[in-house]
Short mmCIF file of C-alpha atoms and ligand atoms in Angstrom, two decimals:
data_model
loop_
_atom_site.label_atom_id
_atom_site.label_comp_id
_atom_site.label_asym_id
_atom_site.label_seq_id
_atom_site.Cartn_x
_atom_site.Cartn_y
_atom_site.Cartn_z
CA MET G 1 -62.83 -16.37 -97.95
CA SER G 2 -66.03 -17.58 -96.25
CA SER G 3 -67.43 -14.30 -95.11
CA ASP G 4 -67.45 -13.05 -98.71
CA LEU G 5 -69.73 -15.79 -99.97
CA PRO G 6 -73.29 -14.81 -100.71
CA PRO G 7 -75.61 -15.83 -97.82
CA VAL G 8 -77.60 -18.89 -97.97
CA ARG G 9 -81.19 -17.90 -98.80
CA GLY G 10 -84.30 -19.90 -98.78
CA PRO G 11 -87.31 -19.02 -101.00
CA ARG G 12 -89.53 -18.29 -97.92
CA GLN G 13 -86.84 -16.62 -95.80
CA PRO G 14 -87.68 -13.00 -94.77
CA ASP G 15 -85.22 -10.15 -95.17
CA ALA G 16 -85.40 -9.23 -91.48
CA VAL G 17 -86.68 -10.71 -88.22
CA GLU G 18 -87.47 -9.19 -84.91
CA VAL G 19 -85.38 -10.39 -82.00
CA TYR G 20 -87.41 -11.11 -78.80
CA ASP G 21 -85.34 -11.75 -75.69
CA THR G 22 -86.88 -13.75 -72.76
CA THR G 23 -83.72 -13.93 -70.60
CA LEU G 24 -85.64 -12.15 -67.83
CA ARG G 25 -88.65 -14.51 -67.88
CA ASP G 26 -87.97 -18.02 -69.43
CA GLY G 27 -84.15 -17.66 -68.98
CA SER G 28 -84.41 -17.00 -65.24
CA GLN G 29 -86.08 -20.49 -64.89
CA LEU G 30 -82.69 -22.01 -64.96
CA GLU G 31 -82.05 -23.68 -61.58
CA GLY G 32 -79.58 -21.80 -59.38
CA ILE G 33 -80.48 -18.41 -60.81
CA SER G 34 -81.99 -15.77 -58.52
CA LEU G 35 -82.08 -12.36 -59.99
CA THR G 36 -82.71 -9.33 -57.89
CA VAL G 37 -84.92 -6.58 -59.39
CA ASP G 38 -81.68 -4.47 -59.69
CA ASP G 39 -80.09 -7.27 -61.63
CA LYS G 40 -83.21 -7.51 -63.95
CA LEU G 41 -83.10 -3.81 -64.62
CA ARG G 42 -79.35 -3.94 -65.55
CA ILE G 43 -79.84 -6.96 -67.78
CA ALA G 44 -82.73 -5.04 -69.57
CA GLU G 45 -80.28 -2.08 -70.11
CA GLN G 46 -77.75 -4.47 -71.60
CA LEU G 47 -80.41 -5.89 -74.01
CA ASP G 48 -81.32 -2.41 -75.08
CA HIS G 49 -77.67 -1.55 -75.57
CA LEU G 50 -77.50 -4.69 -77.83
CA GLY G 51 -80.63 -3.51 -79.64
CA VAL G 52 -83.06 -6.40 -79.35
CA HIS G 53 -86.60 -5.41 -80.57
CA TYR G 54 -88.38 -6.85 -77.49
CA VAL G 55 -87.37 -7.42 -73.87
CA GLU G 56 -89.75 -9.73 -72.04
CA GLY G 57 -89.56 -8.47 -68.46
CA GLY G 58 -91.34 -11.10 -66.58
CA TRP G 59 -94.71 -12.47 -65.54
CA PRO G 60 -96.51 -9.76 -63.42
CA GLY G 61 -98.60 -11.33 -60.66
CA ALA G 62 -96.51 -14.50 -60.69
CA ASN G 63 -94.05 -13.24 -58.08
CA PRO G 64 -93.42 -10.04 -56.08
CA LYS G 65 -90.04 -9.39 -57.93
CA ASP G 66 -91.73 -9.24 -61.29
CA ASP G 67 -94.32 -6.93 -59.97
CA GLU G 68 -91.70 -4.66 -58.56
CA PHE G 69 -89.77 -4.79 -61.80
CA PHE G 70 -92.72 -3.57 -63.89
CA ALA G 71 -93.49 -0.89 -61.22
CA ARG G 72 -89.95 0.46 -61.34
CA ALA G 73 -89.28 0.10 -65.00
CA PRO G 74 -91.14 3.34 -66.22
CA ALA G 75 -88.89 5.52 -64.02
CA GLU G 76 -85.70 3.52 -63.95
CA LEU G 77 -85.39 2.11 -67.51
CA ALA G 78 -84.76 4.42 -70.30
CA LEU G 79 -84.97 1.98 -73.25
CA ALA G 80 -83.75 3.49 -76.54
CA THR G 81 -84.31 0.63 -78.88
CA SER G 82 -86.13 -2.12 -77.13
CA THR G 83 -89.91 -2.46 -76.23
CA LEU G 84 -90.65 -3.92 -72.86
CA VAL G 85 -93.16 -6.85 -72.89
CA ALA G 86 -95.17 -8.31 -70.07
CA PHE G 87 -95.80 -12.02 -70.11
CA GLY G 88 -98.91 -13.92 -68.97
CA SER G 89 -101.43 -16.58 -69.79
CA THR G 90 -105.07 -16.81 -71.04
CA ARG G 91 -107.96 -16.49 -68.72
CA ARG G 92 -109.01 -19.40 -66.38
CA VAL G 93 -111.31 -22.24 -67.56
CA LYS G 94 -114.85 -21.01 -67.66
CA GLY G 95 -113.79 -17.71 -66.12
CA LYS G 96 -114.58 -14.18 -67.28
CA THR G 97 -111.88 -11.93 -68.84
CA ASP G 98 -112.80 -8.80 -66.93
CA ASP G 99 -112.35 -10.32 -63.42
CA ASP G 100 -109.36 -12.52 -64.35
CA PRO G 101 -106.30 -11.93 -62.01
CA THR G 102 -103.76 -12.96 -64.69
CA LEU G 103 -105.17 -10.60 -67.30
CA ARG G 104 -105.58 -7.87 -64.80
CA HIS G 105 -101.96 -8.05 -63.69
CA LEU G 106 -100.89 -7.93 -67.46
CA ILE G 107 -102.84 -4.66 -67.81
CA GLU G 108 -101.50 -3.24 -64.65
CA ALA G 109 -97.85 -3.89 -65.74
CA GLY G 110 -98.46 -0.99 -67.98
CA THR G 111 -96.49 -2.14 -71.11
CA SER G 112 -97.72 -1.32 -74.61
CA THR G 113 -97.14 -4.95 -75.72
CA VAL G 114 -98.02 -8.07 -73.96
CA CYS G 115 -97.37 -11.83 -74.78
CA ILE G 116 -99.76 -14.49 -73.57
CA VAL G 117 -99.33 -18.16 -73.71
CA GLY G 118 -102.19 -20.63 -74.60
CA LYS G 119 -102.50 -24.35 -75.06
CA CYS G 120 -102.33 -25.66 -78.50
CA TRP G 121 -102.07 -29.44 -77.78
CA ASP G 122 -105.47 -31.04 -77.34
CA TYR G 123 -103.93 -33.46 -74.79
CA HIS G 124 -103.01 -30.56 -72.56
CA VAL G 125 -106.52 -29.01 -72.85
CA THR G 126 -108.38 -32.21 -71.92
CA GLU G 127 -105.82 -33.63 -69.36
CA ALA G 128 -104.10 -30.56 -67.80
CA LEU G 129 -106.99 -28.02 -67.96
CA ARG G 130 -109.61 -30.85 -67.86
CA THR G 131 -111.96 -28.96 -70.16
CA THR G 132 -113.35 -29.23 -73.70
CA LEU G 133 -111.54 -28.27 -76.81
CA ASP G 134 -114.12 -25.59 -77.58
CA GLU G 135 -113.45 -23.99 -74.20
CA GLY G 136 -109.70 -24.18 -74.88
CA VAL G 137 -110.23 -22.18 -78.09
CA ALA G 138 -112.59 -19.76 -76.38
CA MET G 139 -110.02 -19.07 -73.67
CA VAL G 140 -107.54 -17.85 -76.25
CA ALA G 141 -109.96 -15.87 -78.36
CA ASP G 142 -111.44 -14.04 -75.27
CA SER G 143 -108.12 -13.31 -73.75
CA VAL G 144 -106.58 -11.83 -76.77
CA ALA G 145 -109.74 -9.80 -77.58
CA PHE G 146 -109.86 -8.39 -73.98
CA LEU G 147 -106.19 -7.36 -74.17
CA ARG G 148 -106.62 -5.65 -77.60
CA GLY G 149 -109.74 -3.94 -76.15
CA GLN G 150 -107.44 -2.46 -73.42
CA GLY G 151 -105.22 -1.08 -76.19
CA ARG G 152 -102.35 -3.57 -75.95
CA ARG G 153 -100.37 -5.03 -78.80
CA VAL G 154 -100.56 -8.88 -78.39
CA PHE G 155 -98.25 -11.68 -79.26
CA PHE G 156 -99.67 -15.29 -78.74
CA ASP G 157 -97.18 -17.90 -77.45
CA ALA G 158 -98.60 -21.23 -78.88
CA GLU G 159 -97.59 -23.61 -76.24
CA HIS G 160 -96.56 -27.11 -77.18
CA PHE G 161 -97.42 -26.18 -80.72
CA PHE G 162 -95.31 -28.70 -82.60
CA ASP G 163 -96.33 -31.64 -80.46
CA GLY G 164 -99.96 -30.58 -80.76
CA TYR G 165 -99.77 -30.12 -84.52
CA LYS G 166 -98.19 -33.64 -84.89
CA HIS G 167 -101.22 -35.20 -82.88
CA ASN G 168 -104.09 -33.03 -83.92
CA PRO G 169 -103.27 -30.39 -86.51
CA GLU G 170 -106.98 -29.32 -86.81
CA PHE G 171 -107.19 -28.23 -83.14
CA SER G 172 -103.71 -26.57 -83.13
CA LEU G 173 -104.72 -24.54 -86.09
CA ARG G 174 -108.05 -23.53 -84.70
CA VAL G 175 -106.32 -22.16 -81.68
CA LEU G 176 -104.04 -20.04 -83.88
CA GLU G 177 -106.96 -18.88 -85.94
CA ALA G 178 -108.80 -17.90 -82.83
CA ALA G 179 -105.76 -15.81 -81.63
CA VAL G 180 -105.28 -14.07 -84.87
CA GLY G 181 -109.00 -13.56 -85.43
CA SER G 182 -109.14 -11.69 -82.09
CA GLY G 183 -106.23 -9.43 -82.93
CA ALA G 184 -102.91 -11.17 -82.01
CA GLU G 185 -100.32 -9.68 -84.28
CA CYS G 186 -97.77 -12.42 -84.14
CA LEU G 187 -98.34 -16.23 -83.50
CA VAL G 188 -95.18 -17.69 -81.75
CA LEU G 189 -94.95 -21.37 -82.41
CA CYS G 190 -93.38 -22.88 -79.22
CA ASP G 191 -91.49 -26.19 -78.93
CA THR G 192 -92.07 -26.05 -75.21
CA ASN G 193 -90.50 -29.44 -74.25
CA GLY G 194 -87.72 -28.94 -76.85
CA GLY G 195 -88.22 -32.34 -78.54
CA SER G 196 -88.35 -31.30 -82.16
CA LEU G 197 -85.75 -31.64 -84.94
CA PRO G 198 -84.90 -29.06 -87.61
CA PHE G 199 -86.55 -30.81 -90.57
CA GLU G 200 -89.83 -31.11 -88.73
CA VAL G 201 -89.70 -27.47 -87.56
CA GLU G 202 -89.07 -26.19 -91.13
CA ARG G 203 -91.83 -28.37 -92.57
CA ILE G 204 -94.43 -27.38 -89.86
CA VAL G 205 -93.75 -23.73 -89.87
CA ALA G 206 -93.92 -23.69 -93.72
CA GLU G 207 -97.31 -25.48 -93.58
CA VAL G 208 -98.64 -23.06 -90.91
CA ASP G 209 -97.36 -20.12 -92.96
CA ASP G 210 -99.17 -21.43 -96.07
CA TYR G 211 -102.40 -21.94 -94.15
CA LEU G 212 -102.59 -18.71 -92.14
CA ARG G 213 -100.34 -16.17 -94.04
CA VAL G 214 -99.88 -14.13 -90.82
CA PRO G 215 -96.50 -13.12 -89.02
CA LEU G 216 -95.13 -16.20 -87.16
CA GLY G 217 -92.54 -16.38 -84.46
CA ILE G 218 -90.37 -19.22 -83.10
CA HIS G 219 -89.71 -20.06 -79.50
CA VAL G 220 -87.73 -23.35 -78.88
CA HIS G 221 -85.81 -25.18 -76.09
CA ASP G 222 -82.69 -27.03 -76.48
CA ASP G 223 -83.61 -30.55 -75.25
CA THR G 224 -82.42 -32.20 -78.51
CA GLY G 225 -79.53 -29.89 -78.75
CA CYS G 226 -81.25 -28.39 -81.86
CA ALA G 227 -82.56 -25.12 -80.45
CA VAL G 228 -80.31 -22.94 -82.59
CA ALA G 229 -80.87 -25.14 -85.71
CA ASN G 230 -84.62 -25.26 -85.03
CA THR G 231 -84.71 -21.46 -84.93
CA LEU G 232 -82.86 -21.03 -88.19
CA ALA G 233 -85.10 -23.67 -89.89
CA ALA G 234 -88.11 -21.82 -88.73
CA VAL G 235 -86.71 -18.57 -90.23
CA ARG G 236 -85.97 -20.41 -93.44
CA ALA G 237 -89.65 -21.48 -93.46
CA GLY G 238 -90.81 -17.81 -93.02
CA ALA G 239 -90.81 -17.04 -89.22
CA THR G 240 -90.23 -13.31 -88.68
CA GLN G 241 -89.83 -13.13 -84.89
CA VAL G 242 -87.17 -15.21 -83.06
CA GLN G 243 -87.40 -15.70 -79.31
CA GLY G 244 -84.49 -16.82 -77.18
CA THR G 245 -82.13 -15.88 -74.33
CA ILE G 246 -78.55 -14.51 -74.06
CA ASN G 247 -76.12 -17.35 -73.82
CA GLY G 248 -79.11 -19.81 -74.15
CA ILE G 249 -79.83 -19.81 -70.38
CA GLY G 250 -83.13 -21.39 -69.41
CA GLU G 251 -84.55 -24.38 -67.60
CA ARG G 252 -83.34 -27.93 -68.27
CA THR G 253 -81.06 -27.76 -71.30
CA GLY G 254 -81.84 -24.06 -71.89
CA ASN G 255 -83.56 -21.84 -74.41
CA ALA G 256 -82.57 -21.05 -77.96
CA ASN G 257 -79.18 -19.09 -77.72
CA LEU G 258 -79.60 -15.74 -79.17
CA SER G 259 -75.83 -15.16 -78.81
CA THR G 260 -75.51 -17.84 -81.56
CA ILE G 261 -78.72 -17.28 -83.50
CA VAL G 262 -78.21 -13.52 -84.01
CA PRO G 263 -74.88 -13.71 -85.81
CA ASP G 264 -75.93 -17.01 -87.68
CA LEU G 265 -78.84 -15.06 -89.08
CA SER G 266 -76.96 -11.86 -89.75
CA LEU G 267 -73.65 -13.16 -91.01
CA LYS G 268 -74.60 -16.53 -92.62
CA MET G 269 -78.16 -16.17 -93.89
CA GLY G 270 -78.20 -12.44 -94.67
CA VAL G 271 -81.21 -11.76 -92.46
CA ARG G 272 -81.33 -8.41 -90.74
CA THR G 273 -81.49 -8.84 -86.93
CA LEU G 274 -80.10 -5.93 -84.77
CA PRO G 275 -79.82 -2.32 -85.80
CA GLU G 276 -76.86 -1.29 -87.88
CA GLY G 277 -73.59 -1.33 -85.76
CA ARG G 278 -75.00 -3.34 -82.92
CA LEU G 279 -73.68 -6.86 -83.68
CA GLU G 280 -70.19 -5.92 -82.53
CA ARG G 281 -71.58 -5.36 -79.03
CA LEU G 282 -72.65 -9.01 -78.79
CA THR G 283 -69.56 -10.37 -77.09
CA SER G 284 -69.45 -7.72 -74.39
CA VAL G 285 -73.21 -7.99 -73.70
CA SER G 286 -73.03 -11.75 -73.68
CA HIS G 287 -70.16 -11.64 -70.98
CA HIS G 288 -71.95 -8.78 -69.02
CA VAL G 289 -75.20 -10.73 -68.84
CA ALA G 290 -73.30 -13.94 -67.84
CA GLU G 291 -71.91 -12.04 -64.89
CA LEU G 292 -75.17 -10.49 -63.93
CA VAL G 293 -76.86 -13.85 -63.90
CA ASN G 294 -73.89 -15.39 -62.21
CA VAL G 295 -73.61 -18.27 -64.72
CA ALA G 296 -70.10 -18.59 -66.11
CA LEU G 297 -69.96 -18.39 -69.94
CA ASN G 298 -68.76 -21.50 -71.76
CA PRO G 299 -65.46 -20.55 -73.19
CA GLN G 300 -66.26 -22.53 -76.25
CA ALA G 301 -69.57 -20.72 -76.88
CA PRO G 302 -69.86 -19.95 -80.56
CA TYR G 303 -69.01 -16.31 -81.52
CA VAL G 304 -68.70 -14.99 -78.00
CA GLY G 305 -66.69 -17.49 -76.03
CA SER G 306 -63.13 -16.57 -75.06
CA SER G 307 -61.93 -19.65 -77.02
CA ALA G 308 -64.17 -19.01 -80.05
CA PHE G 309 -61.31 -17.42 -82.01
CA ALA G 310 -58.38 -18.87 -80.02
CA HIS G 311 -55.66 -20.69 -81.87
CA LYS G 312 -53.19 -23.07 -80.54
CA ALA G 313 -50.86 -23.90 -83.35
CA GLY G 314 -47.07 -24.10 -83.27
CA LEU G 315 -46.58 -24.69 -86.99
CA HIS G 316 -49.31 -22.68 -88.60
CA VAL G 317 -49.44 -19.84 -86.15
CA SER G 318 -47.66 -17.27 -88.43
CA ALA G 319 -49.82 -18.28 -91.33
CA ILE G 320 -52.94 -17.66 -89.16
CA ALA G 321 -51.61 -14.31 -88.04
CA ARG G 322 -51.02 -13.27 -91.69
CA ARG G 323 -54.27 -14.70 -93.07
CA PRO G 324 -56.92 -15.18 -90.35
CA ASP G 325 -59.58 -15.49 -92.91
CA ALA G 326 -58.02 -18.74 -94.01
CA TYR G 327 -58.65 -20.20 -90.62
CA GLU G 328 -61.64 -18.53 -89.17
CA HIS G 329 -65.18 -18.79 -90.38
CA VAL G 330 -65.95 -15.12 -89.72
CA ASP G 331 -64.02 -12.06 -88.77
CA ALA G 332 -63.97 -12.09 -84.94
CA ASP G 333 -64.37 -8.32 -84.86
CA LEU G 334 -67.80 -8.51 -86.47
CA VAL G 335 -69.20 -9.80 -83.18
CA GLY G 336 -66.88 -7.81 -80.90
CA ASN G 337 -64.65 -10.82 -80.10
CA GLY G 338 -61.00 -11.00 -81.13
CA THR G 339 -58.49 -13.51 -82.48
CA ARG G 340 -56.30 -14.88 -79.74
CA PHE G 341 -53.16 -17.00 -79.94
CA VAL G 342 -52.70 -19.42 -77.15
CA VAL G 343 -49.19 -19.71 -76.05
CA SER G 344 -47.71 -22.92 -74.64
CA GLU G 345 -44.16 -24.12 -74.12
CA LEU G 346 -44.37 -25.97 -77.38
CA ALA G 347 -45.48 -23.03 -79.29
CA GLY G 348 -42.26 -21.06 -79.01
CA ARG G 349 -40.77 -17.90 -80.36
CA SER G 350 -43.20 -17.23 -83.35
CA THR G 351 -46.26 -17.46 -81.19
CA LEU G 352 -44.84 -15.10 -78.63
CA GLU G 353 -43.84 -12.63 -81.32
CA ILE G 354 -47.48 -12.52 -82.54
CA LYS G 355 -48.81 -12.40 -78.96
CA ALA G 356 -46.53 -9.30 -78.49
CA ARG G 357 -47.80 -7.71 -81.52
CA GLU G 358 -51.35 -8.38 -80.40
CA LEU G 359 -50.60 -6.56 -77.13
CA GLY G 360 -48.90 -3.78 -78.86
CA LEU G 361 -45.59 -4.57 -77.26
CA GLU G 362 -42.22 -3.93 -78.74
CA LEU G 363 -40.01 -6.78 -77.79
CA ASP G 364 -36.49 -6.94 -79.30
CA GLY G 365 -34.75 -10.17 -80.09
CA LYS G 366 -33.08 -10.51 -76.77
CA GLU G 367 -36.16 -9.66 -74.76
CA LEU G 368 -38.15 -12.09 -76.72
CA GLY G 369 -35.43 -14.83 -76.12
CA ASP G 370 -35.55 -14.01 -72.41
CA VAL G 371 -39.35 -14.49 -72.36
CA VAL G 372 -39.17 -17.85 -74.04
CA ASP G 373 -36.41 -19.02 -71.48
CA GLN G 374 -38.57 -17.70 -68.66
CA LEU G 375 -41.63 -19.51 -69.97
CA LYS G 376 -39.69 -22.81 -70.28
CA HIS G 377 -38.36 -22.40 -66.83
CA LEU G 378 -41.70 -21.63 -65.30
CA GLU G 379 -43.66 -24.25 -67.22
CA HIS G 380 -41.15 -26.77 -65.81
CA GLU G 381 -41.91 -25.57 -62.24
CA GLY G 382 -45.66 -26.28 -62.82
CA TYR G 383 -46.95 -23.07 -64.48
CA HIS G 384 -49.27 -23.49 -67.40
CA PHE G 385 -49.63 -20.27 -69.33
CA GLU G 386 -51.91 -21.72 -71.99
CA VAL G 387 -54.74 -21.37 -69.52
CA ALA G 388 -53.55 -18.18 -67.87
CA ASP G 389 -53.57 -15.41 -70.58
CA GLY G 390 -53.77 -12.68 -67.87
CA SER G 391 -50.46 -13.84 -66.18
CA LEU G 392 -48.78 -14.30 -69.58
CA GLU G 393 -49.62 -10.81 -70.60
CA LEU G 394 -48.12 -9.34 -67.45
CA LEU G 395 -45.05 -11.49 -67.80
CA MET G 396 -44.60 -10.15 -71.28
CA ARG G 397 -45.17 -6.53 -70.19
CA ALA G 398 -42.51 -7.05 -67.45
CA ALA G 399 -40.06 -8.11 -70.10
CA THR G 400 -40.24 -4.71 -71.60
CA GLY G 401 -39.32 -3.09 -68.24
CA TRP G 402 -42.86 -2.34 -67.15
CA GLU G 403 -43.69 -2.58 -63.46
CA GLN G 404 -47.13 -2.69 -62.04
CA PRO G 405 -47.86 0.76 -60.53
CA PHE G 406 -50.75 -0.07 -58.27
CA PHE G 407 -49.36 -1.27 -55.02
CA THR G 408 -46.32 -2.90 -53.32
CA LEU G 409 -46.85 -5.62 -50.82
CA GLU G 410 -45.10 -5.16 -47.52
CA SER G 411 -46.47 -8.35 -45.99
CA PHE G 412 -49.67 -10.35 -45.52
CA ARG G 413 -50.78 -12.87 -42.93
CA VAL G 414 -53.64 -15.39 -43.06
CA ILE G 415 -55.14 -17.01 -40.01
CA VAL G 416 -57.60 -19.94 -40.07
CA ASP G 417 -59.47 -20.34 -36.84
CA HIS G 418 -61.46 -23.59 -36.41
CA ARG G 419 -63.73 -23.61 -33.42
CA PRO G 420 -65.73 -26.80 -32.49
CA GLY G 421 -69.45 -26.20 -32.42
CA GLU G 422 -71.23 -26.08 -29.07
CA HIS G 423 -74.47 -27.92 -28.20
CA GLY G 424 -74.71 -29.76 -31.49
CA THR G 425 -74.10 -26.74 -33.77
CA PRO G 426 -71.71 -27.23 -36.63
CA ASP G 427 -67.90 -26.39 -36.19
CA GLU G 428 -67.10 -22.72 -37.18
CA VAL G 429 -64.29 -21.99 -39.51
CA VAL G 430 -63.21 -18.36 -39.86
CA THR G 431 -60.35 -17.20 -42.16
CA GLU G 432 -58.92 -13.74 -41.55
CA ALA G 433 -56.39 -11.91 -43.51
CA THR G 434 -54.29 -8.97 -42.63
CA ILE G 435 -52.49 -7.08 -45.46
CA LYS G 436 -49.95 -4.26 -45.42
CA VAL G 437 -49.42 -2.50 -48.86
CA VAL G 438 -47.80 0.72 -50.01
CA VAL G 439 -49.45 2.98 -52.63
CA ASP G 440 -47.67 6.16 -53.73
CA GLY G 441 -45.43 6.03 -50.72
CA GLU G 442 -48.45 5.73 -48.42
CA ARG G 443 -48.86 2.61 -46.13
CA HIS G 444 -52.32 0.97 -46.09
CA ILE G 445 -53.24 -1.79 -43.60
CA ALA G 446 -56.49 -3.75 -43.54
CA THR G 447 -57.94 -6.82 -42.02
CA ALA G 448 -60.83 -8.87 -43.39
CA GLU G 449 -62.65 -12.10 -42.91
CA GLY G 450 -63.52 -14.41 -45.70
CA ASN G 451 -64.81 -17.90 -46.49
CA GLY G 452 -61.27 -18.97 -47.40
CA PRO G 453 -57.83 -17.56 -47.84
CA VAL G 454 -58.42 -16.20 -51.37
CA ASN G 455 -61.66 -14.42 -50.47
CA ALA G 456 -60.14 -13.03 -47.21
CA LEU G 457 -57.04 -11.69 -49.01
CA ASP G 458 -59.22 -10.28 -51.83
CA THR G 459 -61.45 -8.49 -49.31
CA ALA G 460 -58.47 -7.08 -47.31
CA LEU G 461 -56.84 -5.88 -50.39
CA ARG G 462 -60.02 -4.19 -51.57
CA GLN G 463 -60.43 -2.54 -48.20
CA ALA G 464 -56.80 -1.40 -48.17
CA ILE G 465 -56.68 0.21 -51.78
CA GLY G 466 -60.19 -0.08 -53.28
CA ARG G 467 -60.98 3.57 -52.70
CA ARG G 468 -57.81 4.61 -54.48
CA TYR G 469 -58.77 2.67 -57.74
CA PRO G 470 -62.42 3.03 -58.63
CA GLY G 471 -62.14 0.24 -61.24
CA PHE G 472 -61.62 -2.28 -58.49
CA ASP G 473 -65.41 -2.33 -57.82
CA ARG G 474 -65.89 -3.90 -61.24
CA LEU G 475 -63.50 -6.66 -60.85
CA HIS G 476 -64.80 -10.04 -59.60
CA LEU G 477 -63.29 -13.45 -59.20
CA THR G 478 -65.53 -15.91 -60.95
CA ASP G 479 -63.69 -19.20 -60.52
CA PHE G 480 -60.86 -20.70 -58.46
CA LYS G 481 -59.25 -23.98 -59.14
CA VAL G 482 -56.58 -25.79 -57.22
CA ARG G 483 -54.58 -28.64 -58.52
CA VAL G 484 -51.84 -30.56 -56.65
CA LEU G 485 -49.05 -31.37 -59.04
CA ASP G 486 -46.84 -34.39 -58.13
CA THR G 487 -43.55 -33.19 -59.46
CA SER G 488 -40.44 -35.39 -59.62
CA LYS G 489 -38.46 -32.85 -57.71
CA ALA G 490 -37.11 -33.72 -54.28
CA THR G 491 -39.13 -30.95 -52.75
CA GLY G 492 -42.31 -32.92 -53.37
CA ALA G 493 -45.72 -31.72 -54.48
CA VAL G 494 -46.54 -28.16 -55.50
CA THR G 495 -49.88 -26.49 -55.69
CA ARG G 496 -51.14 -24.74 -58.80
CA VAL G 497 -54.00 -22.20 -58.39
CA LEU G 498 -56.00 -20.67 -61.28
CA ILE G 499 -58.30 -17.84 -60.84
CA ASP G 500 -60.73 -16.63 -63.47
CA SER G 501 -61.84 -13.01 -63.19
CA THR G 502 -64.10 -10.56 -65.03
CA ASN G 503 -64.81 -6.89 -65.12
CA GLY G 504 -68.14 -7.46 -66.80
CA GLU G 505 -66.74 -6.98 -70.36
CA ARG G 506 -63.77 -9.28 -70.55
CA THR G 507 -62.57 -12.28 -68.69
CA TRP G 508 -59.14 -13.41 -67.93
CA SER G 509 -57.24 -16.12 -66.10
CA THR G 510 -54.11 -15.90 -63.86
CA ILE G 511 -51.95 -18.51 -62.26
CA GLY G 512 -49.84 -19.04 -59.21
CA VAL G 513 -47.60 -21.98 -58.24
CA SER G 514 -46.01 -22.80 -54.95
CA GLU G 515 -45.48 -25.40 -52.42
CA ASN G 516 -47.76 -23.37 -50.17
CA ILE G 517 -51.35 -23.06 -51.32
CA ILE G 518 -51.87 -19.74 -49.79
CA GLU G 519 -48.72 -18.38 -51.53
CA ALA G 520 -49.93 -19.78 -54.81
CA SER G 521 -53.30 -18.25 -54.24
CA TRP G 522 -51.78 -14.87 -53.51
CA GLU G 523 -49.72 -14.91 -56.63
CA ALA G 524 -52.72 -15.76 -58.91
CA LEU G 525 -54.74 -13.04 -57.01
CA VAL G 526 -52.23 -10.30 -57.49
CA ASP G 527 -51.99 -11.06 -61.18
CA SER G 528 -55.73 -11.09 -61.47
CA ILE G 529 -56.04 -7.64 -59.81
CA VAL G 530 -53.11 -6.06 -61.54
CA TYR G 531 -54.44 -7.17 -64.89
CA GLY G 532 -57.93 -6.11 -63.89
CA LEU G 533 -56.93 -2.63 -62.84
CA PHE G 534 -54.70 -2.24 -65.90
CA HIS G 535 -57.58 -3.01 -68.16
CA THR G 536 -60.45 -1.24 -66.31
CA GLY G 537 -59.41 2.35 -66.60
CA ASP G 538 -56.99 2.53 -63.78
CA GLY G 539 -54.08 1.59 -65.89
CA GLY G 540 -53.93 4.54 -68.10
CA GLU G 541 -53.09 3.21 -71.60
CA ALA G 542 -55.42 0.30 -71.96
CA GLY G 543 -59.18 1.03 -71.80
CA SER G 544 -61.24 -2.19 -71.69
CA SER G 545 -64.29 -1.13 -73.52
CA ARG G 546 -64.48 -2.02 -77.16
CA ASP G 547 -67.48 0.07 -77.91
CA GLY G 548 -67.89 2.82 -75.37
CA ASP G 549 -70.31 0.68 -73.32
CA PRO G 550 -70.87 2.60 -70.00
CA ALA G 551 -70.78 -0.74 -68.15
ZN1 ZN H 601 -90.15 -21.46 -73.13
#
């Protein structure tokens, strides 16, 4: 059983590392991301809930949002575990530290700890800064000394360190010596353009560690697809601080992915990372942050993805259910994820039996047989339950006699109004939905506009019954896929709609199939909402939180 094997330890490897999250600064460089200050505060809370040592909040002075974040943080962020860090750079070329705007903003951010970046590649000093190497070193030394003089703890991000070291190790090491000599307490070696490979990182970190004997950190990007491997290699070589982002978000190909690195270090290498009992919050925090940054989590993400412990196996499925350790590299519960069995037409009765057990449903032989028949029939019509775990669960619950208690549809109507633009303005398309539903014998009617039929129906339904179910607020549709299936039936093509949804802690998929795209969308939407309400505290029996996360 793999998880019982002794961890792989290197001779230089530390017993513990500090986890430094830069989702709010480097991670938010990903194109398409635009975080509000409220988003940033909520992400910081999630990081604290996970238990990272340092949360880099942003670059004060670089944009008004980061200034507002640091201004509001003292009153609005009650961090229990994490230390907030402000990020900045060294003073300007030939400038003075005491009238340098970047350094002044860093002090004004009011954090106990700051991280400043400085150039360690001679080429960048002479070509980008257009100054001498001596001035490059002085900029680092002066800036660190100034911040220490203001009572701050200082981490030094050694920009382009690996490239610099390969070209001119004497200069790169001089910069590090200047930083540490002025009082920096951790030297973070950065692979800023992400071009390094694990064996280079391991060798170079070990050489620097031999030369300086001070705490080293590692900050890498994923341009070679090796950011996780490079981080692990650096820890093997003695690094004691790992920097990265939740889900690896960041510009270009992303930053080092803490959602992978933390369990790798903890479970495979025996290095302490998060405080005791926090690793099992990883999956929930990863999903929550994905929702806050509005970047869908890759289902295949290691450890935290919805497919990470999903098994599609007709023949071996009962063996997996009996002995998951024979098929899974770690126990999914350790990272707060769960083993999941993917059901398809081919998988048959034994898979469904396991699925029922997983859901805590008692299905007798006849009910199970009915579900198998129903699935076969529906898959023939174009349903595809392998990708719609939410709809499958509702179907299986219905087989036990369960009926969704949330609302009954009386009718809905969707109107699409296309108006030609006047005087050269673009055409206007407005979709309006009116919905009539009954809840506890009471009739609710609502009309809403949307940017398409699903959005309009969703909005109308929220207006009609949202107040009755507080959990509704937390449900969001994250993806909507339409596929036209060319069936061989005389009726012609049918439309299959798949909707992905989340409540911030779990994600689920639902399906609808009809000859009419709006009908198919409605079917998928109703399943999405019923599943969501059931698992978000409005369904009674099934709370969604794995760990008491206040969401
Ligand atoms: Zn970076």
